[in-house]
Coordinates of C-alpha atoms in Angstrom, one line a residue:
Chain F
M1 CA 39.6 22.2 -34.4
N2 CA 42.3 21.0 -32.1
G3 CA 42.8 22.0 -28.5
S4 CA 45.3 24.7 -29.3
G5 CA 43.1 26.2 -32.0
F6 CA 40.1 26.1 -29.7
S7 CA 42.0 27.7 -26.9
R8 CA 43.2 30.4 -29.2
V9 CA 39.7 31.2 -30.4
L10 CA 38.5 31.1 -26.8
W11 CA 41.1 33.6 -25.8
L12 CA 40.3 35.8 -28.8
V13 CA 36.6 35.8 -27.9
A14 CA 37.5 36.5 -24.2
A15 CA 39.8 39.3 -25.2
V16 CA 37.0 40.8 -27.4
A17 CA 34.6 40.5 -24.5
V18 CA 37.0 42.1 -22.0
V19 CA 37.9 44.9 -24.4
A20 CA 34.2 45.5 -25.1
G21 CA 33.5 45.5 -21.4
V22 CA 36.3 47.9 -20.7
A23 CA 35.3 50.1 -23.6
M24 CA 31.7 50.1 -22.4
S25 CA 32.8 50.9 -18.9
A26 CA 35.0 53.7 -20.2
A27 CA 32.2 55.1 -22.3
T28 CA 29.8 54.8 -19.3
L29 CA 32.2 56.7 -17.1
L30 CA 33.0 59.3 -19.7
G31 CA 29.3 59.8 -20.4
L32 CA 28.5 60.1 -16.8
A33 CA 29.2 63.8 -16.6
N34 CA 27.3 64.6 -19.7
R35 CA 24.4 62.5 -18.5
Q36 CA 24.3 64.3 -15.2
K37 CA 24.5 67.7 -17.0
R38 CA 21.5 66.7 -19.2
R39 CA 19.6 65.5 -16.2
A40 CA 20.2 68.7 -14.3
A41 CA 19.0 70.6 -17.4
K42 CA 15.9 68.5 -17.5
H43 CA 15.2 69.2 -13.8
G44 CA 15.8 72.9 -14.5
Y45 CA 13.2 72.8 -17.4
L46 CA 10.7 71.0 -15.0
R47 CA 11.2 73.8 -12.5
E48 CA 10.5 76.3 -15.2
L49 CA 7.3 74.5 -16.1
D50 CA 6.3 74.6 -12.4
A51 CA 6.9 78.3 -12.4
I52 CA 4.8 78.7 -15.5
A53 CA 2.1 76.5 -13.9
A54 CA 2.1 78.7 -10.8
E55 CA 1.6 81.8 -13.1
L56 CA -1.3 80.1 -14.9
A57 CA -3.0 78.8 -11.8
P58 CA -5.0 81.9 -10.8
Y59 CA -6.2 82.3 -14.4
R60 CA -7.2 78.7 -14.6
A61 CA -8.9 78.9 -11.2
A62 CA -10.8 82.0 -12.3
H63 CA -11.8 80.3 -15.5
E64 CA -13.0 77.3 -13.6
Q65 CA -14.9 79.5 -11.2
C66 CA -16.6 81.3 -14.0
R67 CA -17.4 78.0 -15.7
R68 CA -19.2 76.9 -12.5
T69 CA -21.1 80.2 -11.9
A70 CA -21.9 81.4 -15.4
T71 CA -24.3 78.6 -16.0
G72 CA -27.6 80.5 -16.0
Q73 CA -29.0 83.4 -18.0
P74 CA -27.7 86.6 -16.5
V75 CA -30.3 88.9 -14.9
S76 CA -31.2 92.1 -16.7
P77 CA -29.5 95.2 -15.2
E78 CA -32.3 97.3 -16.3
G79 CA -34.6 95.1 -14.2
L80 CA -32.3 95.6 -11.2
L81 CA -32.4 99.4 -11.8
K82 CA -36.2 99.3 -11.7
E83 CA -36.2 97.0 -8.7
I84 CA -34.2 99.4 -6.6
G85 CA -36.3 102.4 -7.9
G86 CA -33.2 103.9 -9.4
P87 CA -33.1 106.6 -12.0
T88 CA -33.9 105.9 -15.6
A89 CA -31.0 105.7 -17.9
D90 CA -30.9 108.3 -20.6
D91 CA -29.0 105.9 -22.8
V92 CA -28.2 102.2 -22.7
R93 CA -25.6 100.8 -25.1
R94 CA -25.0 97.1 -25.6
G95 CA -22.1 95.2 -26.9
T96 CA -20.4 91.8 -26.8
R97 CA -16.9 90.5 -27.3
D98 CA -15.9 87.0 -28.1
L99 CA -13.6 85.4 -25.6
G100 CA -13.1 82.2 -27.5
N101 CA -14.2 78.6 -26.8
G102 CA -17.9 79.7 -26.9
W103 CA -17.4 82.3 -24.1
Q104 CA -18.7 85.9 -24.6
A105 CA -18.4 89.1 -22.5
A106 CA -21.7 90.9 -22.7
R107 CA -21.4 94.6 -21.9
K108 CA -24.0 97.3 -21.1
T109 CA -23.3 101.0 -20.8
F110 CA -25.8 103.1 -18.8
V111 CA -25.7 106.8 -19.3
F112 CA -27.4 109.0 -16.7
N113 CA -27.3 112.7 -17.4
K114 CA -28.4 113.5 -13.9
A115 CA -28.6 111.0 -11.2
A116 CA -28.0 110.6 -7.5
I117 CA -24.6 109.1 -7.0
A118 CA -25.8 107.0 -4.1
A119 CA -28.5 105.4 -6.2
I120 CA -26.0 104.5 -8.9
M121 CA -23.7 103.0 -6.3
T122 CA -26.6 100.9 -5.0
F123 CA -27.3 99.8 -8.6
V124 CA -23.7 98.8 -9.2
E125 CA -23.6 96.9 -5.9
K126 CA -26.8 94.9 -6.8
A127 CA -25.5 94.2 -10.3
E128 CA -22.2 92.8 -9.0
A129 CA -24.0 90.7 -6.5
A130 CA -26.2 89.0 -9.2
E131 CA -25.5 85.5 -10.3
P132 CA -23.7 85.6 -12.7
P133 CA -22.5 89.0 -11.7
W134 CA -22.5 92.2 -13.8
N135 CA -19.2 93.8 -12.9
L136 CA -18.3 97.4 -13.1
V137 CA -15.6 97.8 -15.8
R138 CA -15.8 101.6 -16.3
C139 CA -17.3 104.5 -14.6
D140 CA -17.4 108.2 -15.3
V141 CA -18.8 110.6 -12.7
R142 CA -19.1 114.3 -13.3
A143 CA -20.5 116.3 -10.3
L144 CA -23.2 118.8 -11.1
S145 CA -22.0 121.9 -9.4
R146 CA -25.5 123.2 -8.5
E147 CA -26.8 120.1 -6.7
R148 CA -24.8 118.2 -4.1
G149 CA -24.9 114.4 -4.5
M150 CA -26.1 114.6 -8.1
A151 CA -23.9 113.9 -11.1
A152 CA -23.7 113.0 -14.7
V153 CA -22.8 109.3 -14.5
T154 CA -21.8 106.7 -17.0
V155 CA -21.3 103.1 -15.8
E156 CA -20.3 100.2 -18.0
L157 CA -21.2 96.7 -16.7
E158 CA -19.9 93.4 -18.0
T159 CA -20.9 89.8 -17.5
L160 CA -19.5 86.5 -18.9
Q161 CA -21.6 84.0 -20.7
G162 CA -20.4 80.5 -21.0
P163 CA -20.8 78.2 -24.0
T164 CA -23.8 76.4 -22.4
N165 CA -25.8 79.7 -22.2
Chain Y
M1 CA 58.1 32.2 5.0
T2 CA 57.2 32.1 1.3
R3 CA 54.7 29.4 0.3
H4 CA 55.4 27.6 -3.0
R5 CA 53.2 25.5 -5.3
G6 CA 54.5 22.1 -6.2
I7 CA 55.1 21.2 -9.8
I8 CA 52.1 18.9 -9.7
P9 CA 50.0 20.8 -7.3
W10 CA 46.8 18.8 -8.0
A11 CA 48.4 15.5 -6.8
R12 CA 48.2 14.3 -3.2
L13 CA 50.4 11.3 -3.9
C14 CA 53.4 10.7 -6.1
F15 CA 56.5 8.6 -6.5
A16 CA 60.0 10.1 -6.9
V17 CA 62.5 7.9 -8.8
D18 CA 66.2 8.7 -8.7
L19 CA 68.0 7.0 -11.5
C20 CA 71.2 9.1 -11.2
S21 CA 72.6 8.1 -7.9
S22 CA 73.3 4.4 -8.4
A23 CA 72.7 1.5 -10.8
A24 CA 69.5 0.5 -8.9
P25 CA 66.7 3.1 -8.9
V26 CA 66.1 4.9 -5.6
V27 CA 62.3 5.3 -5.1
V28 CA 60.3 7.0 -2.5
R29 CA 56.5 7.4 -2.1
A30 CA 55.4 10.8 -1.0
E31 CA 52.0 11.9 0.2
R32 CA 50.8 15.4 0.8
S33 CA 49.1 15.4 4.2
G34 CA 49.6 18.7 6.0
G35 CA 53.3 18.6 5.0
V36 CA 54.9 16.0 2.8
R37 CA 55.2 12.4 4.2
V38 CA 57.9 10.3 2.5
R39 CA 58.7 6.6 2.8
S40 CA 60.9 4.2 0.9
S41 CA 59.4 2.4 -2.0
S42 CA 60.4 0.4 -5.1
I43 CA 60.3 0.9 -8.8
E44 CA 57.7 -1.9 -9.1
E45 CA 55.4 -0.1 -6.7
A46 CA 56.0 3.1 -8.6
A47 CA 55.3 1.5 -12.0
A48 CA 52.1 -0.1 -10.7
A49 CA 50.9 3.2 -9.2
A50 CA 51.8 5.0 -12.4
S51 CA 49.6 2.6 -14.3
R52 CA 46.8 3.8 -12.1
G53 CA 47.5 7.4 -12.9
V54 CA 49.7 8.3 -9.9
P55 CA 52.3 10.7 -11.1
V56 CA 56.0 9.9 -11.0
V57 CA 58.8 12.4 -11.0
G58 CA 62.4 12.0 -12.0
V59 CA 65.7 13.9 -12.1
V60 CA 68.1 15.2 -14.7
G61 CA 71.7 14.9 -13.3
V62 CA 73.8 18.0 -12.8
R63 CA 76.2 16.8 -15.5
E64 CA 73.4 16.3 -18.0
G65 CA 72.1 19.8 -17.6
F66 CA 73.2 23.3 -16.7
A67 CA 72.3 25.8 -14.0
R68 CA 74.0 29.2 -14.1
W69 CA 73.3 32.7 -12.8
L70 CA 72.8 35.4 -15.5
A71 CA 73.0 39.1 -14.8
A72 CA 70.9 41.5 -16.9
P73 CA 71.8 45.2 -16.8
Y74 CA 68.1 46.2 -16.2
P75 CA 66.6 46.9 -12.8
N76 CA 63.2 46.1 -14.4
L77 CA 62.4 42.4 -14.0
A78 CA 60.0 42.2 -17.0
K79 CA 62.5 44.0 -19.3
A80 CA 65.3 41.8 -18.0
R81 CA 63.3 38.6 -18.6
R82 CA 63.2 39.5 -22.3
V83 CA 67.0 39.5 -22.6
L84 CA 67.7 36.5 -20.5
P85 CA 67.4 33.9 -23.4
T86 CA 70.0 36.0 -25.4
L87 CA 72.3 36.1 -22.4
L88 CA 72.0 32.4 -21.9
D89 CA 72.5 31.7 -25.6
V90 CA 75.8 33.5 -25.4
D91 CA 76.8 31.6 -22.3
L92 CA 76.1 28.1 -23.5
P93 CA 78.5 26.0 -25.6
F94 CA 75.5 24.6 -27.6
P95 CA 72.5 26.3 -29.4
L96 CA 69.8 27.4 -27.1
E97 CA 67.2 26.1 -29.5
D98 CA 68.4 22.6 -28.6
C99 CA 67.6 23.1 -25.0
L100 CA 64.7 23.1 -22.6
Y101 CA 65.2 25.7 -19.9
S102 CA 63.6 27.9 -17.3
F103 CA 64.6 31.1 -15.5
V104 CA 64.0 31.0 -11.8
G105 CA 64.8 33.0 -8.7
Q106 CA 64.8 36.3 -10.7
R107 CA 65.4 39.3 -8.4
L108 CA 66.9 42.8 -8.5
A109 CA 70.6 42.9 -7.7
G110 CA 72.7 46.1 -7.7
D111 CA 72.0 48.2 -10.7
G112 CA 70.4 45.3 -12.6
S113 CA 68.8 41.9 -11.9
V114 CA 69.9 38.3 -11.8
A115 CA 68.2 35.0 -12.6
L116 CA 69.2 31.4 -12.4
A117 CA 68.9 29.6 -15.8
V118 CA 68.2 25.9 -15.3
G119 CA 68.0 23.6 -18.3
A120 CA 69.4 20.8 -20.3
R121 CA 69.8 19.8 -23.9
R122 CA 66.7 18.1 -25.3
V123 CA 68.6 15.0 -26.3
D124 CA 69.9 14.6 -22.8
I125 CA 66.4 14.9 -21.3
E126 CA 65.1 12.5 -23.9
R127 CA 67.9 10.0 -23.0
R128 CA 67.0 10.3 -19.4
L129 CA 63.3 9.8 -20.1
D130 CA 64.2 6.7 -22.1
A131 CA 66.0 5.4 -19.1
Y132 CA 62.9 5.9 -17.0
T133 CA 60.7 4.2 -19.7
E134 CA 63.0 1.2 -19.5
H135 CA 62.0 1.0 -15.8
G136 CA 58.3 1.1 -16.7
V137 CA 57.6 4.7 -15.6
D138 CA 57.0 7.9 -17.4
P139 CA 57.9 10.9 -15.2
A140 CA 55.4 13.7 -15.3
A141 CA 58.3 16.1 -14.3
A142 CA 62.0 16.0 -14.3
F143 CA 64.0 18.2 -11.9
H144 CA 67.5 19.5 -12.0
Q145 CA 69.6 17.5 -9.5
G146 CA 71.6 20.4 -8.2
V147 CA 68.6 22.6 -7.5
A148 CA 66.7 19.7 -5.9
L149 CA 69.7 19.0 -3.6
W150 CA 70.1 22.6 -2.5
S151 CA 66.4 23.0 -1.8
Q152 CA 66.2 19.8 0.1
A153 CA 69.3 20.7 2.2
S154 CA 67.6 24.0 3.0
R155 CA 64.5 22.1 4.1
E156 CA 66.2 19.5 6.2
V157 CA 69.3 21.2 7.6
A158 CA 68.5 24.5 9.3
R159 CA 71.2 27.1 9.1
E160 CA 72.6 28.3 12.3
P161 CA 70.8 31.4 13.5
G162 CA 72.4 34.5 12.2
T163 CA 74.7 32.8 9.7
A164 CA 72.5 33.0 6.6
G165 CA 74.3 35.0 4.0
Q166 CA 77.5 34.9 6.1
R167 CA 78.9 31.4 6.3
P168 CA 79.0 29.6 2.9
R169 CA 77.2 26.3 2.7
A170 CA 78.4 23.3 0.6
V171 CA 76.2 20.3 -0.2
V172 CA 78.4 17.4 -1.3
Y173 CA 76.4 14.6 -2.9
L174 CA 78.3 11.4 -3.0
S175 CA 77.3 8.7 -5.5
S176 CA 79.0 6.4 -7.9
S177 CA 77.5 7.9 -11.0
A178 CA 76.3 11.4 -10.2
P179 CA 78.4 13.0 -7.5
A180 CA 77.7 16.7 -7.2
L181 CA 78.7 19.8 -5.3
V182 CA 76.3 22.7 -4.7
V183 CA 77.6 25.8 -2.9
G184 CA 76.2 29.1 -1.9
E185 CA 76.6 32.0 0.5
S186 CA 73.0 33.0 0.8
E187 CA 69.6 31.4 0.4
D188 CA 70.3 30.6 -3.2
P189 CA 73.0 28.3 -4.6
A190 CA 75.9 30.1 -6.2
G191 CA 77.5 27.1 -8.0
L192 CA 76.0 23.8 -9.0
H193 CA 78.6 21.4 -10.2
G194 CA 78.9 17.8 -11.3
L195 CA 81.9 16.0 -9.8
R196 CA 84.3 13.6 -11.4
P197 CA 83.4 10.2 -9.9
D198 CA 87.0 9.1 -9.9
D199 CA 88.3 12.1 -8.0
V200 CA 85.6 13.6 -6.0
V201 CA 87.9 15.1 -3.3
G202 CA 90.2 16.6 -5.8
H203 CA 87.4 18.1 -7.8
V204 CA 85.7 19.5 -4.7
R205 CA 88.9 21.2 -3.6
Q206 CA 89.4 22.6 -7.1
L207 CA 86.0 24.1 -7.2
M208 CA 86.1 25.4 -3.6
R209 CA 89.5 27.0 -4.2
A210 CA 88.1 28.8 -7.2
R211 CA 85.3 30.2 -5.0
F212 CA 86.6 30.6 -1.5
S213 CA 90.1 31.3 0.0
L214 CA 91.6 28.7 2.2
G215 CA 90.5 28.9 5.8
T216 CA 87.1 30.3 5.0
A217 CA 84.5 28.8 7.4
V218 CA 82.0 26.6 5.5
E219 CA 79.0 24.7 6.6
W220 CA 79.3 21.2 5.1
I221 CA 76.4 18.8 4.4
F222 CA 77.0 15.3 3.0
A223 CA 74.4 13.2 1.3
G224 CA 73.9 10.5 -1.3
P225 CA 74.4 6.7 -1.2
G226 CA 78.2 7.2 -1.1
V227 CA 77.9 8.4 2.5
D228 CA 77.4 4.7 3.4
D229 CA 81.2 4.3 2.6
V230 CA 82.2 5.5 6.1
D231 CA 85.9 5.5 5.4
G232 CA 85.5 7.3 2.2
L233 CA 83.2 9.9 3.9
D234 CA 85.7 10.4 6.7
R235 CA 88.5 11.0 4.3
I236 CA 86.6 13.5 2.2
R237 CA 85.3 15.3 5.3
T238 CA 88.7 15.5 6.9
E239 CA 90.3 16.9 3.8
V240 CA 87.8 19.5 3.0
T241 CA 87.2 20.7 6.5
T242 CA 91.0 21.1 6.9
D243 CA 91.1 23.6 4.2
W244 CA 87.6 25.1 4.8
P245 CA 86.8 24.4 8.4
G246 CA 83.2 24.4 9.7
P247 CA 80.4 22.1 11.0
A248 CA 80.0 19.0 8.8
S249 CA 76.7 17.1 9.0
V250 CA 75.3 14.1 7.2
A251 CA 71.7 14.1 5.9
R252 CA 69.4 11.6 7.4
D253 CA 68.7 8.6 5.1
P254 CA 71.4 10.0 2.8
G255 CA 70.8 7.4 0.1
E256 CA 67.2 8.7 -0.4
F257 CA 68.2 12.3 -0.1
L258 CA 67.8 13.1 -3.8
A259 CA 64.6 11.0 -4.2
R260 CA 63.2 12.8 -1.2
A261 CA 64.2 16.1 -2.7
L262 CA 62.4 15.2 -5.9
A263 CA 59.2 14.3 -4.0
W264 CA 59.3 17.6 -2.1
E265 CA 59.8 19.6 -5.3
A266 CA 56.8 17.8 -6.8
L267 CA 54.4 18.2 -4.0
A268 CA 55.6 21.3 -2.1
G269 CA 57.8 23.1 -4.6
S270 CA 60.6 25.6 -3.8
A271 CA 61.8 29.0 -4.9
L272 CA 63.9 27.6 -7.6
G273 CA 61.8 24.6 -8.6
C274 CA 61.2 24.0 -12.3
N275 CA 60.2 21.1 -14.5
L276 CA 62.8 20.4 -17.2
R277 CA 60.3 18.2 -19.0
S278 CA 58.6 21.0 -20.8
G279 CA 57.9 22.3 -24.3
A280 CA 57.9 19.5 -26.9
L281 CA 58.6 16.9 -24.2
V282 CA 55.9 17.9 -21.8
H283 CA 54.1 15.0 -20.2
P284 CA 50.6 14.5 -21.6
V285 CA 49.1 14.9 -18.1
I286 CA 50.9 18.1 -17.4
G287 CA 50.1 19.3 -20.9
Q288 CA 46.4 18.5 -20.4
R289 CA 46.4 20.2 -17.0
S290 CA 48.1 23.2 -18.6
R291 CA 45.5 23.3 -21.4
T292 CA 42.7 22.9 -18.9
R293 CA 44.1 25.7 -16.8
N294 CA 44.5 27.8 -19.9
T295 CA 41.0 27.1 -21.0
R296 CA 39.7 27.9 -17.5
A297 CA 41.5 31.2 -17.5
A298 CA 40.1 32.0 -20.9
V299 CA 36.6 31.1 -19.8
A300 CA 37.1 33.2 -16.7
A301 CA 38.3 36.1 -18.8
L302 CA 35.4 35.6 -21.1
L303 CA 32.9 35.6 -18.2
A304 CA 34.5 38.6 -16.7
G305 CA 34.3 40.5 -20.0
L306 CA 30.6 39.4 -20.4
A307 CA 29.9 40.4 -16.8
L308 CA 31.4 43.8 -17.4
C309 CA 29.4 44.2 -20.6
G310 CA 26.3 43.0 -18.7
V311 CA 26.7 45.3 -15.8
N312 CA 27.3 48.2 -18.1
L313 CA 24.2 47.4 -20.2
G314 CA 22.1 46.9 -17.1
W315 CA 23.3 50.1 -15.6
R316 CA 22.7 51.9 -18.9
M317 CA 19.2 50.5 -19.2
A318 CA 18.4 51.5 -15.7
V319 CA 19.7 55.0 -16.2
E320 CA 17.9 55.3 -19.5
G321 CA 14.7 54.0 -17.9
R322 CA 15.0 56.8 -15.3
D323 CA 15.7 59.3 -18.0
D324 CA 12.7 58.1 -20.0
T325 CA 10.5 58.5 -16.9
L326 CA 11.8 62.0 -16.4
D327 CA 11.2 62.8 -20.1
D328 CA 7.7 61.3 -19.9
G329 CA 6.9 63.4 -16.9
F330 CA 8.2 66.5 -18.5
R331 CA 6.3 65.8 -21.8
S332 CA 3.0 65.2 -20.0
R333 CA 3.4 68.2 -17.8
A334 CA 4.3 70.4 -20.8
S335 CA 1.4 69.1 -22.8
E336 CA -1.0 69.5 -19.9
L337 CA 0.1 73.2 -19.5
A338 CA 0.2 74.0 -23.2
G339 CA -3.2 72.3 -23.9
F340 CA -1.8 70.3 -26.8
P341 CA 0.8 67.5 -27.2
V342 CA 4.2 69.1 -27.0
V343 CA 6.6 67.2 -29.2
A344 CA 9.6 69.5 -28.8
K345 CA 12.2 68.8 -26.1
G346 CA 14.1 70.9 -23.5
R347 CA 14.3 74.6 -24.0
D348 CA 12.1 74.5 -27.2
A349 CA 9.4 72.7 -25.3
V350 CA 9.5 75.3 -22.4
E351 CA 9.3 78.1 -24.9
Q352 CA 6.3 76.5 -26.6
V353 CA 4.6 76.0 -23.3
R354 CA 5.3 79.6 -22.3
T355 CA 3.8 80.9 -25.6
A356 CA 0.8 78.8 -25.2
V357 CA 0.3 79.8 -21.5
E358 CA 0.7 83.5 -22.3
S359 CA -2.0 83.0 -24.9
A360 CA -4.2 81.2 -22.4
K361 CA -3.6 83.9 -19.8
A362 CA -4.6 86.6 -22.3
Q363 CA -7.7 84.6 -23.1
W364 CA -8.6 84.1 -19.5
E365 CA -7.8 87.6 -18.3
P366 CA -11.5 88.6 -18.4
F367 CA -12.3 85.6 -16.2
V368 CA -9.8 86.8 -13.6
A369 CA -11.3 90.3 -13.8
A370 CA -14.7 88.8 -13.5
C371 CA -13.9 86.8 -10.4
H372 CA -12.0 89.6 -8.7
P373 CA -13.8 92.9 -9.6
Q374 CA -11.9 95.9 -8.2
L375 CA -13.3 99.0 -9.8
S376 CA -16.5 99.3 -7.7
A377 CA -14.6 98.7 -4.5
T378 CA -12.0 101.3 -5.4
V379 CA -14.6 103.9 -6.3
A380 CA -16.4 103.2 -3.0
E381 CA -13.2 103.6 -1.1
V382 CA -12.1 106.8 -2.9
A383 CA -15.6 108.2 -2.2
A384 CA -15.4 107.3 1.5
R385 CA -11.8 108.6 1.9
S386 CA -12.8 111.9 0.2
A387 CA -15.8 112.3 2.5
E388 CA -13.5 111.8 5.5
A389 CA -11.0 114.3 4.3
N390 CA -13.7 116.8 3.3
I391 CA -12.7 116.6 -0.3
E392 CA -15.2 117.5 -2.9
L393 CA -14.9 115.4 -6.1
R394 CA -16.0 117.0 -9.4
L395 CA -14.7 114.3 -11.7
L396 CA -14.1 110.5 -11.2
T397 CA -13.2 108.4 -14.1
G398 CA -12.0 104.8 -13.7
T399 CA -11.4 101.6 -15.5
D400 CA -9.4 98.5 -14.3
S401 CA -6.2 100.2 -15.6
E402 CA -6.7 103.9 -15.2
F403 CA -8.0 106.3 -12.7
R404 CA -8.6 110.0 -12.9
L405 CA -9.9 112.4 -10.2
A406 CA -10.5 116.1 -10.0
G407 CA -11.8 118.1 -7.1
D408 CA -10.8 120.3 -4.2
G409 CA -9.7 119.8 -0.7
P410 CA -9.7 121.9 2.5
T411 CA -5.9 121.9 2.8
W412 CA -2.9 121.5 0.6
E413 CA -2.2 118.1 2.1
A414 CA -5.7 116.7 2.0
P415 CA -5.6 115.1 -1.5
E416 CA -2.3 113.4 -0.7
S417 CA -4.1 110.6 1.1
L418 CA -5.7 109.5 -2.1
V419 CA -2.4 108.8 -3.8
P420 CA -1.3 105.8 -1.7
L421 CA -4.9 104.4 -1.8
L422 CA -4.9 104.3 -5.6
S423 CA -1.3 103.1 -5.7
S424 CA -2.0 100.2 -3.5
R425 CA -4.7 99.1 -6.0
G426 CA -2.2 99.2 -8.9
Y427 CA -3.1 102.6 -10.4
A428 CA -0.3 104.9 -11.3
V429 CA -1.4 108.5 -10.6
S430 CA 0.3 111.8 -10.2
L431 CA -1.1 114.6 -8.0
D432 CA -1.3 118.1 -9.4
R433 CA -2.4 121.0 -7.1
R434 CA -3.0 124.6 -7.8
D435 CA -3.1 127.6 -5.4
A436 CA -5.9 127.8 -3.0
R437 CA -9.0 129.7 -4.1
D438 CA -10.5 132.6 -2.3
D439 CA -12.6 130.2 -0.2
G440 CA -9.3 128.5 1.0
R441 CA -9.9 125.3 -0.8
V442 CA -7.1 123.8 -2.9
P443 CA -8.1 122.5 -6.4
F444 CA -6.3 119.3 -7.5
T445 CA -6.2 116.6 -10.2
L446 CA -5.1 113.0 -10.0
D447 CA -4.1 111.9 -13.5
P448 CA -2.8 108.6 -14.8
G449 CA 1.0 108.6 -14.7
G450 CA 3.8 108.2 -12.1
R451 CA 4.4 105.0 -10.3
P452 CA 1.7 102.6 -9.0

């Protein structure tokens, strides 16, 4: 290749490089707005995830707390009733429901046809203070008109049992 | 003041050889050192230096070439430049293809533009180069005599302050073989003429009459080896200044005036400077320099293009890297919240996470209830508030979501205090009261409904 041919090829390559560079710059500049829009959208999605995480946080914290506390065998509410010298339940119904991942909610319903309201409240207090607690999930109190402080009471207690139990 | 590049800008030293003015070559040695320093030399010294690579420059006489102003009807210089060859072709008595030429001093004028076409027929240039070769030198550049004379006169003889563009200037070059007259009214020469050696005065008067009316003040400059003929100079000076009066000066070292002009054109350049040894006749050194400059320009353009590509690629990679980091962060956060690897992107991913989280919330609802039991506390508070207000409750039924009360109070207003209590704990209840019984107590019920 003579000098002139070499020069021509060199200019051709240079022109291709310059055109490519200019085209890339143009594409970069034109794509800038789209890229910024996409990035803004991504930041928006991240903020949505943060909001979802904030919603989930108390649930997760509660689950974590239960995982820490529901490690042992729950105490028997009947035993607590005896312990405080409370009335004898006329009926005790038991049930469980599956919460998934090995967790279960054990439920006991105590039916008292006639009981001192104060004694039942003490019983519920004791049950909720147990470790793991038996929480009151339903109560039904119907006063007996003849005797003040006495009522027909139904209390439903529930405790959570973890997978290790 | 405008700075110009010489025709051989890389050279610091050159020899200028004038073969036009007389039978013997007139040679000067010029060196660029701040300005241009010129001293007399000989053709032998020039030939010896040329053999060592020192460039030599020469001249093409006014009568061997042409120099004429062309007017293009375009006020756009680039557009006008395209039609100048055609205009010149029309103007020349021989084919343009046989010539080597340049257009210099192009500028806007009136509604169009003008340019000075400077050139010569190729055969005349070749003939002139052959003459140089006979003297053992090969000029790298050949300048037009008239242009060189005018430029040198502008360098060496300052115009009187305030007269530029007003008083015409005439440079009369006196030599046995190449007498010339260059006239102009502004910074540029208007006419560049070769003179008949046998009737210089008559030819000058003829040309001046054609251009200026008698009595017009003209600034005269005389140069050339013919100036040494004192009687001849006096005669010419007397005759021309009689018809066109004005100051008449003689250039210093008039015999070397043209050679000096060539040296200055080579090393310092001028507004109208151009090398007539071009195209097919270009000197190998000039051609090589031109090719090197061309190659350098191409390499520079190539590097600029590559740099542009590189900068863009780098920028794109950096931005994409940042985007990837953002995507990775988003993906890991979404997967962590959902509890499984989220492959979807953007809105779809958010919706997947929301669905998974709603499911997790439903699953963990009992845990929240277990950690924050409310029912027993609500029952205790309702009992306490009722006791304070002397309310007797006959029925109390409650779960985490519903609450129902029935009883009676001592006044119409007494049960009202229970409504905000239950509302504040998230229960929606509505109060219903009946007329007071005989004992004055007001029966009421609080049933689910209304606003929490």
